[in-house]
Coordinates of C-alpha atoms in Angstrom, one line a residue:
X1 CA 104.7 117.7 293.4
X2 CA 106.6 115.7 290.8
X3 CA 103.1 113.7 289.9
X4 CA 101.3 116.5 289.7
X5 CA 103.4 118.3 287.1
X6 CA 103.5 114.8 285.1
X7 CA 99.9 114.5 285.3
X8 CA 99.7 118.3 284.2
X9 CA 101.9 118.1 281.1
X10 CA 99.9 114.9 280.0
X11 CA 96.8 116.5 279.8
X12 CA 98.5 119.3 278.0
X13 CA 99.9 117.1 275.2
X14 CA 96.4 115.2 275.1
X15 CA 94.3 118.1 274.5
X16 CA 97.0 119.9 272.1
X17 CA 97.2 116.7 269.6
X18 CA 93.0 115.9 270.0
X19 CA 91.7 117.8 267.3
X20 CA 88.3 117.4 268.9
X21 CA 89.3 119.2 271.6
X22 CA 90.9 122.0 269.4
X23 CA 89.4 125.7 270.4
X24 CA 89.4 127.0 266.7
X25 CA 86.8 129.9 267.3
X26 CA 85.3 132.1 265.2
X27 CA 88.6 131.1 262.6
X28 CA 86.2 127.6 262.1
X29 CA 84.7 129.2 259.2
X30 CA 83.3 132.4 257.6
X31 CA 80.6 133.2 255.8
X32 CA 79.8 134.3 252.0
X33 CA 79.2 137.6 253.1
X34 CA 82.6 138.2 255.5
X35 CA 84.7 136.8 252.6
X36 CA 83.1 139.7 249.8
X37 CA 83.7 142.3 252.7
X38 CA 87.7 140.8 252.5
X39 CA 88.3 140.4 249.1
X40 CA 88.5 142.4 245.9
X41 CA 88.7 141.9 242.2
X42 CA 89.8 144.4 239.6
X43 CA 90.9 145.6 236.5
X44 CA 93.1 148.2 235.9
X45 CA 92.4 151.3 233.7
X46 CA 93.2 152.5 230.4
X47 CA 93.9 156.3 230.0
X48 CA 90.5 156.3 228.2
X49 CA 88.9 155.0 230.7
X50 CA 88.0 151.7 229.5
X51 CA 88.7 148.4 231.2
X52 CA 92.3 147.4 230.8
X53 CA 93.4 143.9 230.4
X54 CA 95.5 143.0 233.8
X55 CA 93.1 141.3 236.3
X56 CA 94.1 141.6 240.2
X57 CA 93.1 139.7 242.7
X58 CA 93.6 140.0 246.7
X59 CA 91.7 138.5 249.8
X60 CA 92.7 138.9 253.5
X61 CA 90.0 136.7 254.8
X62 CA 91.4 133.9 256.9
X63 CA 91.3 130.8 254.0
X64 CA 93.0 128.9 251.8
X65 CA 92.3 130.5 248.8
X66 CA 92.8 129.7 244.8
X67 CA 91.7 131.8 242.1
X68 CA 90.8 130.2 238.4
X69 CA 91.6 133.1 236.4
X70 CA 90.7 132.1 232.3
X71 CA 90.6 128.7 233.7
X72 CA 94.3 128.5 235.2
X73 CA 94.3 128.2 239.0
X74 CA 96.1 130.6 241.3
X75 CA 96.8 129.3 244.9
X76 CA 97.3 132.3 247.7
X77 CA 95.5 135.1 248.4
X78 CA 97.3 137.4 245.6
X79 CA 96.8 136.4 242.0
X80 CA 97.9 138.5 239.2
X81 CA 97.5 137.9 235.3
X82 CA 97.6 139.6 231.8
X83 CA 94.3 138.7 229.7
X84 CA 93.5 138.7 226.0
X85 CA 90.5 141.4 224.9
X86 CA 87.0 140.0 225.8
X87 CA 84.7 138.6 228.4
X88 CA 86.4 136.4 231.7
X89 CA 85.5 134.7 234.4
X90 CA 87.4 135.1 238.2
X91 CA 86.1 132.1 240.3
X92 CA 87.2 132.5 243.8
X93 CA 87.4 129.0 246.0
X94 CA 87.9 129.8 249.6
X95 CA 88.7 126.7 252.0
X96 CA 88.3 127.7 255.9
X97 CA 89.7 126.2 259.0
X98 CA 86.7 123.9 259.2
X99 CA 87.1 123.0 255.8
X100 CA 83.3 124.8 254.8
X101 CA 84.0 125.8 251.0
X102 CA 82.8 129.0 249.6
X103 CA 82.8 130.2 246.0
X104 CA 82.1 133.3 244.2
X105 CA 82.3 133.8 240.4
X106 CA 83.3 137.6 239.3
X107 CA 82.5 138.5 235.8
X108 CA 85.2 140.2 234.1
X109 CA 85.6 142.7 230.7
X110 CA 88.6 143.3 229.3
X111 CA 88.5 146.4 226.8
X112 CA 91.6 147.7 226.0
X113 CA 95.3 146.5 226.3
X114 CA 97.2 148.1 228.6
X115 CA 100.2 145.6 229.2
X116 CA 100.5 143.6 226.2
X117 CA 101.1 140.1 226.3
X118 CA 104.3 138.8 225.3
X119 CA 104.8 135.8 223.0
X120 CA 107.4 133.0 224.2
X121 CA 108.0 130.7 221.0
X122 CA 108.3 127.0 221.0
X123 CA 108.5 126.9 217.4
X124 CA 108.5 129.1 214.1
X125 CA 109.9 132.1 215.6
X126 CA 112.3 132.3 212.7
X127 CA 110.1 130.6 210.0
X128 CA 113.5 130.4 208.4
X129 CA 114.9 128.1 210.8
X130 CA 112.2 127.0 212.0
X131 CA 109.9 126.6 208.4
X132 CA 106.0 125.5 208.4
X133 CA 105.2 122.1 207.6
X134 CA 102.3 119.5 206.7
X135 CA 102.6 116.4 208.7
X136 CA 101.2 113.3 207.5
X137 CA 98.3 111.3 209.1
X138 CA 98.8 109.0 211.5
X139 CA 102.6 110.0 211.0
X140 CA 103.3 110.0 215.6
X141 CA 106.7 111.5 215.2
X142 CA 105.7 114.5 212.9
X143 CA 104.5 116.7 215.6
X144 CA 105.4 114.5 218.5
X145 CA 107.5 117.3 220.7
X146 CA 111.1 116.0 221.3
X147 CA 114.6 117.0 220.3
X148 CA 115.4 113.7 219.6
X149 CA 112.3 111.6 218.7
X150 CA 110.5 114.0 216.7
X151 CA 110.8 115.0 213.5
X152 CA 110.5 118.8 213.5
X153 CA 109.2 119.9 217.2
X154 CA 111.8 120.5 220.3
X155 CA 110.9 119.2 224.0
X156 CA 108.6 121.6 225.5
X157 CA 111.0 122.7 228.7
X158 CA 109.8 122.0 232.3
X159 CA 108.7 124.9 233.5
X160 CA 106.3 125.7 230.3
X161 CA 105.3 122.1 231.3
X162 CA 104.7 122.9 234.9
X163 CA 103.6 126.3 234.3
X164 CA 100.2 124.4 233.0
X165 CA 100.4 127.0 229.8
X166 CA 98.1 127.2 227.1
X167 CA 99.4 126.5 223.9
X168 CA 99.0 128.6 220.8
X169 CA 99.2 126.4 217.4
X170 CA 99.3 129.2 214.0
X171 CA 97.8 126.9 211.2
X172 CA 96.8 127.7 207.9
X173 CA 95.6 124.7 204.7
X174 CA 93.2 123.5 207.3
X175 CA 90.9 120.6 205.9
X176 CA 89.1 118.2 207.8
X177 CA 91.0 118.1 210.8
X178 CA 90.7 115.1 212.9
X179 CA 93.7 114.6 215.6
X180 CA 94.7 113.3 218.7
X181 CA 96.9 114.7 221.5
X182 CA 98.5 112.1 223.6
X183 CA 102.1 111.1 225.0
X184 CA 104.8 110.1 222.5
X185 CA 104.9 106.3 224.8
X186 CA 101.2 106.0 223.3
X187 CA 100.1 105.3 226.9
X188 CA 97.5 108.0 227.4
X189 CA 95.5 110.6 225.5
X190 CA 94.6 113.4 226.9
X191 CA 92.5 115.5 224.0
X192 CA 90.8 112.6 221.3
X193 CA 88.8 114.4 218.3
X194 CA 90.3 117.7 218.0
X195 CA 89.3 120.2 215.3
X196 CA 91.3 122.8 214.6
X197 CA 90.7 125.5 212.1
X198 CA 92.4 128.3 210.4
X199 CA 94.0 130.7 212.6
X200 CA 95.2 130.6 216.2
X201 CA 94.2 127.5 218.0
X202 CA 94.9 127.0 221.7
X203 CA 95.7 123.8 223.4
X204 CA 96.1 123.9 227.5
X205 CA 98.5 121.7 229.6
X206 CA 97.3 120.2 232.5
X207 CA 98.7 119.0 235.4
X208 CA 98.1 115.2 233.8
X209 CA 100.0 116.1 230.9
X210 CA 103.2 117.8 232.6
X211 CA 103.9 114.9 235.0
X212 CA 103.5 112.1 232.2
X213 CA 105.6 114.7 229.2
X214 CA 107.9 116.8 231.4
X215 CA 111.8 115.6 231.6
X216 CA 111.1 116.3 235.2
X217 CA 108.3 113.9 235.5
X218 CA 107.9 110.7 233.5
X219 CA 109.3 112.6 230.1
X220 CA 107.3 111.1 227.4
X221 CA 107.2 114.1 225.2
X222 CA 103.9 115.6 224.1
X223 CA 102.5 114.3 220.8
X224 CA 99.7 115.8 218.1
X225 CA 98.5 113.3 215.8
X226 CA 96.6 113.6 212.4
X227 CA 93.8 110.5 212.5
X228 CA 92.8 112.4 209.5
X229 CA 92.5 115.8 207.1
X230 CA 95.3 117.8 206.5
X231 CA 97.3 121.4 207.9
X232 CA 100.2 123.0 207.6
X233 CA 101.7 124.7 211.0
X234 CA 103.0 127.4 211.3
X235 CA 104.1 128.5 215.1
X236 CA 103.4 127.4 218.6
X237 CA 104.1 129.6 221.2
X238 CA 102.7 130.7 224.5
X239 CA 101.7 134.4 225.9
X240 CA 102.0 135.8 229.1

């Protein structure tokens, strides 16, 4: 009687770790159809009726899912997130049990604001303290972010880092502007060429970027660099 249990528990254990042997079902996968049927994208409303500018975004089908929401991913199956006025993009990546991969693009328009974004300053809040400046080309510590390496910028803290933000740089004197955004240690670039104009211009963190910059990962600051033209900046700030 003692064998036979042995023998039965073996048997168990091979056919519980073999995942060829697994009994997944009709959780394997789903198709394109079952996942619209589970899922749902919205905006919400302005008293007037017009699109507002808060985008929600739910499934209950049975996947991994992640969301790129104005091209910052969202991993679970409830994503959130304020949006400037104008035309989006929801993309939907589902992963099922099976690992099949189904996607679905939702076209979004945002109308009116209904919860306003809110700024969160890295620099030129108080334009007293924190005054406009023209750095010089090829001048790396000019706008090279770091309390104690650069010359007017403070570190960027982790979790704006981790929080893959998109930057807002408020530039005016623009002329000819040729720069490159790399890591204060020189090692790696991550934007070459950029041209920036009058106004707002927005630079977006990357997962790249916050392990190699963040004091939490490698901390080698993140650094803008003139090749050529000239600007004078203003503020830098994110919005949520």
């Amino acid at each position: 009687m003692k064998k036979i249990f042995l023998l039965f528990v073996a048997v168990c254990a091979y056919v519980a770790c073999d995942p060829v042997h697994e009994d997944i079902g009709n959780d394997g996968h789903i198709s394109l159809d079952e996942l619209l049927a589970k899922t749902s994208v919205t905006v919400d409303k302005a008293p007037s009726g017009l699109n507002g500018n808060v985008i929600t975004c739910t499934t209950s089908a049975p996947v991994n899912a992640v969301w790129n929401i104005g091209g910052k991913n969202f991993i679970g199956n409830y994503a959130w997130k304020k949006m400037k006025l104008g035309s989006h993009s929801v993309v939907l990546t589902a992963i099922c049990a099976d690992g099949t991969e189904l996607t679905k693009e939702f076209p979004i328009e945002c109308q009116e604001i209904t919860n306003a974004l809110t700024k969160y300053y890295i620099y030129g809040e108080d334009p007293a303290a924190e005054p406009p400046f023209q750095p010089g080309a090829w001048d790396a510590a000019a706008m090279r972010f770091s309390s104690t390496e650069g010359a007017h910028l403070p570190t960027i803290p982790d979790d704006v880092y981790f929080g893959l933000k998109t930057l807002i740089f408020d530039i005016s004197d623009a002329s000819g502007v040729d720069m490159k955004v790399m890591n204060g240690w020189w090692s790696n670039t991550y934007y070459d060429h950029v041209n920036w104009v009058d106004g707002l211009n927005e630079l977006q963190i990357t997962e790249t970027m916050a392990n190699e910059c963040a004091k939490g990962g490698e901390g080698r600051d993140l650094d803008l660099m003139l090749y050529s033209g000239s600007m004078t900046l203003k503020s830098v700030y994110y919005e949520e």
